mmCIF file of C-alpha atoms in Angstrom:
data_model
loop_
_atom_site.group_PDB
_atom_site.id
_atom_site.type_symbol
_atom_site.label_atom_id
_atom_site.label_comp_id
_atom_site.label_asym_id
_atom_site.label_seq_id
_atom_site.Cartn_x
_atom_site.Cartn_y
_atom_site.Cartn_z
ATOM 1 C CA MET Y 1 161.493 133.041 168.150
ATOM 2 C CA ALA Y 2 162.660 132.767 171.751
ATOM 3 C CA SER Y 3 160.635 130.404 173.913
ATOM 4 C CA LEU Y 4 158.905 131.625 177.049
ATOM 5 C CA LYS Y 5 161.546 129.789 179.043
ATOM 6 C CA LYS Y 6 164.279 131.829 177.356
ATOM 7 C CA ILE Y 7 162.322 135.048 177.849
ATOM 8 C CA ALA Y 8 162.127 134.343 181.590
ATOM 9 C CA LEU Y 9 165.903 134.102 181.609
ATOM 10 C CA PHE Y 10 166.303 137.393 179.736
ATOM 11 C CA THR Y 11 164.188 139.294 182.222
ATOM 12 C CA THR Y 12 166.607 138.389 185.028
ATOM 13 C CA LEU Y 13 170.058 137.964 183.463
ATOM 14 C CA PRO Y 14 172.253 141.107 183.351
ATOM 15 C CA LEU Y 15 173.612 142.175 179.964
ATOM 16 C CA ALA Y 16 176.251 144.252 179.162
ATOM 17 C CA ALA Y 17 163.850 159.721 162.355
ATOM 18 C CA LEU Y 18 161.881 165.222 161.489
ATOM 19 C CA ILE Y 19 160.430 164.325 165.047
ATOM 20 C CA GLY Y 20 160.261 160.920 166.441
ATOM 21 C CA GLY Y 21 163.500 159.071 165.634
ATOM 22 C CA ALA Y 22 166.543 159.296 163.365
ATOM 23 C CA LEU Y 23 167.690 157.105 160.503
ATOM 24 C CA TYR Y 24 171.367 156.241 160.904
ATOM 25 C CA LEU Y 25 173.147 157.393 157.777
ATOM 26 C CA THR Y 26 176.494 157.751 159.523
ATOM 27 C CA GLY Y 27 178.032 156.218 162.615
ATOM 28 C CA MET Y 28 181.055 156.504 164.839
ATOM 29 C CA PRO Y 29 182.022 153.077 166.156
ATOM 30 C CA VAL Y 30 183.582 152.946 169.581
ATOM 31 C CA LYS Y 31 187.174 151.727 169.308
ATOM 32 C CA LYS Y 32 187.331 149.939 172.650
ATOM 33 C CA PRO Y 33 184.926 147.082 173.454
ATOM 34 C CA LEU Y 34 182.055 148.248 175.636
ATOM 35 C CA GLN Y 35 181.177 146.718 178.961
ATOM 36 C CA GLN Y 36 177.834 144.968 178.731
ATOM 37 C CA PRO Y 37 175.175 147.113 180.396
ATOM 38 C CA PRO Y 38 174.315 145.086 183.489
ATOM 39 C CA ALA Y 39 170.915 146.759 183.852
ATOM 40 C CA ALA Y 40 169.435 145.803 180.463
ATOM 41 C CA ARG Y 41 166.300 143.655 180.600
ATOM 42 C CA ALA Y 42 163.609 142.677 178.148
ATOM 43 C CA GLY Y 43 161.070 145.496 177.863
ATOM 44 C CA ASP Y 44 163.530 148.284 178.621
ATOM 45 C CA VAL Y 45 163.601 151.364 176.389
ATOM 46 C CA ILE Y 46 167.072 152.535 175.360
ATOM 47 C CA PHE Y 47 167.959 156.015 174.088
ATOM 48 C CA GLN Y 48 170.966 157.498 172.336
ATOM 49 C CA GLU Y 49 172.144 160.474 170.301
ATOM 50 C CA SER Y 50 172.624 159.721 166.622
ATOM 51 C CA MET Y 51 174.724 161.739 164.209
ATOM 52 C CA SER Y 52 172.848 162.372 160.950
ATOM 53 C CA ASP Y 53 171.536 165.709 159.673
ATOM 54 C CA LEU Y 54 168.038 164.491 160.505
ATOM 55 C CA SER Y 55 169.167 163.773 164.053
ATOM 56 C CA THR Y 56 170.452 167.340 164.369
ATOM 57 C CA ALA Y 57 167.051 168.659 163.309
ATOM 58 C CA ILE Y 58 165.299 166.374 165.787
ATOM 59 C CA LYS Y 59 167.482 167.602 168.636
ATOM 60 C CA LEU Y 60 166.855 171.240 167.747
ATOM 61 C CA ALA Y 61 163.114 170.776 167.335
ATOM 62 C CA THR Y 62 162.654 168.799 170.559
ATOM 63 C CA HIS Y 63 165.330 170.564 172.667
ATOM 64 C CA SER Y 64 166.793 167.185 173.612
ATOM 65 C CA LYS Y 65 170.029 165.421 172.688
ATOM 66 C CA TYR Y 66 168.263 162.055 172.461
ATOM 67 C CA SER Y 67 167.172 161.517 168.881
ATOM 68 C CA HIS Y 68 166.844 157.730 168.632
ATOM 69 C CA CYS Y 69 165.393 154.939 170.741
ATOM 70 C CA GLY Y 70 164.490 151.269 170.618
ATOM 71 C CA ILE Y 71 163.028 148.526 172.793
ATOM 72 C CA VAL Y 72 165.133 145.728 174.290
ATOM 73 C CA LEU Y 73 163.750 142.306 173.320
ATOM 74 C CA PRO Y 74 165.056 138.728 173.219
ATOM 75 C CA LYS Y 75 166.140 137.060 169.977
ATOM 76 C CA ASP Y 76 168.152 133.891 169.396
ATOM 77 C CA GLY Y 77 169.241 133.559 173.001
ATOM 78 C CA GLU Y 78 170.443 137.163 173.373
ATOM 79 C CA LEU Y 79 169.050 140.608 174.079
ATOM 80 C CA TYR Y 80 168.694 142.839 171.019
ATOM 81 C CA VAL Y 81 167.398 146.332 170.366
ATOM 82 C CA TYR Y 82 164.321 146.250 168.153
ATOM 83 C CA GLU Y 83 164.412 149.545 166.271
ATOM 84 C CA ALA Y 84 163.022 151.437 163.305
ATOM 85 C CA LEU Y 85 165.833 152.076 160.857
ATOM 86 C CA GLN Y 86 165.751 151.275 157.164
ATOM 87 C CA PRO Y 87 164.207 148.810 157.536
ATOM 88 C CA VAL Y 88 162.807 147.933 160.990
ATOM 89 C CA ARG Y 89 165.144 145.330 162.460
ATOM 90 C CA TYR Y 90 166.700 143.635 165.475
ATOM 91 C CA THR Y 91 170.193 144.967 166.251
ATOM 92 C CA PRO Y 92 172.607 143.358 168.747
ATOM 93 C CA LEU Y 93 172.665 145.450 171.898
ATOM 94 C CA GLN Y 94 176.387 146.209 171.870
ATOM 95 C CA LYS Y 95 176.338 147.112 168.179
ATOM 96 C CA TRP Y 96 173.403 149.459 168.789
ATOM 97 C CA ILE Y 97 175.238 151.204 171.623
ATOM 98 C CA SER Y 98 178.432 151.614 169.596
ATOM 99 C CA ARG Y 99 176.583 153.506 166.837
ATOM 100 C CA GLY Y 100 175.592 156.382 169.110
ATOM 101 C CA ARG Y 101 177.662 159.472 169.730
ATOM 102 C CA LYS Y 102 180.612 158.486 171.934
ATOM 103 C CA GLY Y 103 178.799 155.254 172.839
ATOM 104 C CA HIS Y 104 176.525 157.154 175.219
ATOM 105 C CA TYR Y 105 173.144 155.629 176.050
ATOM 106 C CA VAL Y 106 170.384 155.720 178.656
ATOM 107 C CA ILE Y 107 168.288 152.708 179.635
ATOM 108 C CA LYS Y 108 164.827 153.375 181.036
ATOM 109 C CA ARG Y 109 162.369 150.920 182.597
ATOM 110 C CA LEU Y 110 158.811 150.952 183.806
ATOM 111 C CA LYS Y 111 158.686 151.911 187.461
ATOM 112 C CA ASN Y 112 156.472 148.893 188.093
ATOM 113 C CA ALA Y 113 158.278 146.622 185.630
ATOM 114 C CA ASP Y 114 158.544 143.735 188.100
ATOM 115 C CA SER Y 115 154.776 143.345 188.075
ATOM 116 C CA VAL Y 116 154.034 144.438 184.486
ATOM 117 C CA ILE Y 117 156.905 143.053 182.379
ATOM 118 C CA THR Y 118 156.203 139.361 182.916
ATOM 119 C CA GLN Y 119 157.138 136.447 180.668
ATOM 120 C CA THR Y 120 153.720 136.728 179.058
ATOM 121 C CA THR Y 121 154.103 140.477 178.493
ATOM 122 C CA VAL Y 122 157.520 140.089 176.874
ATOM 123 C CA GLN Y 123 156.071 137.492 174.507
ATOM 124 C CA LYS Y 124 153.252 139.927 173.701
ATOM 125 C CA MET Y 125 155.860 142.587 172.911
ATOM 126 C CA VAL Y 126 157.712 140.234 170.577
ATOM 127 C CA ASP Y 127 154.441 139.274 168.882
ATOM 128 C CA ALA Y 128 153.297 142.907 168.613
ATOM 129 C CA GLY Y 129 156.569 143.807 166.926
ATOM 130 C CA LYS Y 130 156.256 141.147 164.216
ATOM 131 C CA LYS Y 131 153.888 143.222 162.091
ATOM 132 C CA TYR Y 132 156.534 145.967 161.776
ATOM 133 C CA ASP Y 133 159.574 143.798 161.062
ATOM 134 C CA GLY Y 134 161.165 144.752 157.752
ATOM 135 C CA LYS Y 135 158.938 147.815 157.224
ATOM 136 C CA ASN Y 136 160.403 150.972 155.770
ATOM 137 C CA TYR Y 137 161.476 153.851 157.954
ATOM 138 C CA ASP Y 138 158.901 156.653 157.962
ATOM 139 C CA PHE Y 139 160.651 159.872 156.952
ATOM 140 C CA TYR Y 140 157.251 161.592 156.889
ATOM 141 C CA PHE Y 141 156.518 160.667 160.521
ATOM 142 C CA GLY Y 142 152.943 159.677 159.826
ATOM 143 C CA TRP Y 143 150.870 157.724 162.332
ATOM 144 C CA SER Y 144 149.813 154.875 160.022
ATOM 145 C CA ASP Y 145 151.492 151.463 160.209
ATOM 146 C CA GLU Y 146 152.520 151.481 156.547
ATOM 147 C CA ARG Y 147 155.925 152.918 157.506
ATOM 148 C CA ILE Y 148 157.226 153.556 161.006
ATOM 149 C CA TYR Y 149 159.793 155.637 162.906
ATOM 150 C CA CYS Y 150 161.701 154.753 166.054
ATOM 151 C CA SER Y 151 159.670 156.201 168.917
ATOM 152 C CA GLU Y 152 156.433 155.286 167.136
ATOM 153 C CA LEU Y 153 157.570 151.650 167.027
ATOM 154 C CA VAL Y 154 158.311 151.528 170.753
ATOM 155 C CA TRP Y 155 155.144 153.446 171.673
ATOM 156 C CA LYS Y 156 152.873 151.153 169.651
ATOM 157 C CA ILE Y 157 154.487 147.951 170.957
ATOM 158 C CA TYR Y 158 153.992 149.145 174.541
ATOM 159 C CA LYS Y 159 150.430 150.269 173.874
ATOM 160 C CA GLU Y 160 149.442 146.952 172.298
ATOM 161 C CA SER Y 161 151.183 144.692 174.804
ATOM 162 C CA THR Y 162 150.545 146.568 178.072
ATOM 163 C CA GLY Y 163 147.900 149.211 177.365
ATOM 164 C CA LEU Y 164 150.346 151.859 178.577
ATOM 165 C CA GLU Y 165 151.190 155.057 176.699
ATOM 166 C CA LEU Y 166 154.850 155.990 177.097
ATOM 167 C CA GLY Y 167 154.930 159.725 176.531
ATOM 168 C CA LYS Y 168 152.454 162.335 175.400
ATOM 169 C CA LEU Y 169 151.301 162.407 171.789
ATOM 170 C CA GLU Y 170 151.822 165.824 170.214
ATOM 171 C CA GLN Y 171 151.417 167.540 166.873
ATOM 172 C CA LEU Y 172 154.238 168.650 164.607
ATOM 173 C CA LYS Y 173 153.341 172.289 165.241
ATOM 174 C CA ASP Y 174 154.043 171.807 168.973
ATOM 175 C CA PHE Y 175 157.790 171.566 168.342
ATOM 176 C CA ASP Y 176 160.362 174.280 167.726
ATOM 177 C CA LEU Y 177 160.428 174.517 163.934
ATOM 178 C CA ASN Y 178 162.289 177.816 163.671
ATOM 179 C CA SER Y 179 165.941 176.862 163.259
ATOM 180 C CA PRO Y 180 167.431 176.759 159.729
ATOM 181 C CA ALA Y 181 168.410 173.095 160.136
ATOM 182 C CA VAL Y 182 164.853 172.112 161.040
ATOM 183 C CA LYS Y 183 163.372 174.188 158.211
ATOM 184 C CA GLU Y 184 165.744 172.575 155.718
ATOM 185 C CA GLN Y 185 164.802 169.056 156.814
ATOM 186 C CA MET Y 186 161.098 169.848 156.681
ATOM 187 C CA LYS Y 187 161.477 171.279 153.189
ATOM 188 C CA GLN Y 188 163.310 168.156 152.033
ATOM 189 C CA ILE Y 189 160.692 165.871 153.574
ATOM 190 C CA TYR Y 190 157.430 167.741 153.006
ATOM 191 C CA GLY Y 191 158.125 170.395 150.405
ATOM 192 C CA ASN Y 192 155.554 173.173 150.866
ATOM 193 C CA ASN Y 193 152.901 170.899 152.393
ATOM 194 C CA ILE Y 194 154.008 170.586 156.007
ATOM 195 C CA PRO Y 195 151.459 168.525 158.025
ATOM 196 C CA LEU Y 196 151.510 170.689 161.145
ATOM 197 C CA THR Y 197 148.652 168.773 162.785
ATOM 198 C CA GLU Y 198 150.172 165.307 162.239
ATOM 199 C CA GLN Y 199 150.135 163.253 165.457
ATOM 200 C CA ILE Y 200 153.660 162.471 166.631
ATOM 201 C CA ILE Y 201 155.417 160.753 169.515
ATOM 202 C CA SER Y 202 158.947 162.089 169.996
ATOM 203 C CA PRO Y 203 161.888 160.379 171.698
ATOM 204 C CA VAL Y 204 162.059 163.151 174.315
ATOM 205 C CA SER Y 205 158.375 162.712 175.180
ATOM 206 C CA MET Y 206 159.034 159.040 175.883
ATOM 207 C CA PHE Y 207 162.273 159.852 177.689
ATOM 208 C CA ASN Y 208 160.379 162.165 180.054
ATOM 209 C CA SER Y 209 157.462 159.791 180.627
ATOM 210 C CA PRO Y 210 156.546 159.655 184.331
ATOM 211 C CA LEU Y 211 155.994 155.919 183.904
ATOM 212 C CA LEU Y 212 159.707 155.321 183.347
ATOM 213 C CA LYS Y 213 162.775 155.426 185.565
ATOM 214 C CA THR Y 214 166.431 155.559 184.550
ATOM 215 C CA VAL Y 215 168.278 152.356 185.385
ATOM 216 C CA GLU Y 216 171.546 153.043 183.593
ATOM 217 C CA GLU Y 217 173.308 155.923 181.858
ATOM 218 C CA LYS Y 218 176.764 155.672 180.309
#
């Protein structure tokens, strides 16, 4: 685990799955090396568009192209993206970016990050994330901690470490479930027992949170 001294460095040094987050079953690596995103800092939330069938359903249901997200945290002297895939894991930042469609990503940060995302807070985020490390991806998008999906992971880490809620919690029935692609994914996941009142946090709800500002988009 990174020491508090290392975490302090990370907060200042520049660095180059239906609703709620997508499992990466396919990827399109970027052929040319990416420039390190100079804006990335510990505690940032990073978004991208993934390319699986589930991602397509997420985009249609939420009316947003951003179907996956993670939280930027320090590990082994570098900044990583802590994300819910199969299983929950730390992914090197550049590798995470290269998996998205055309390498596009958006980094968002708390508007008052300078006062909230302190060394102590970053350590709290790392500690809060430990309980999820290695857990299975939640294809059912339930709210328990037994399995977890991408935006749920980020939301719960922020809630536990800062008390802040990034994005509005909704129910499955609040999304657009009418397209054939969405219906097919729901049938595969839930069969005939669709939990329309299940509490969900979607990537787009976090993306549009008034607590966040965009610090980089490429």
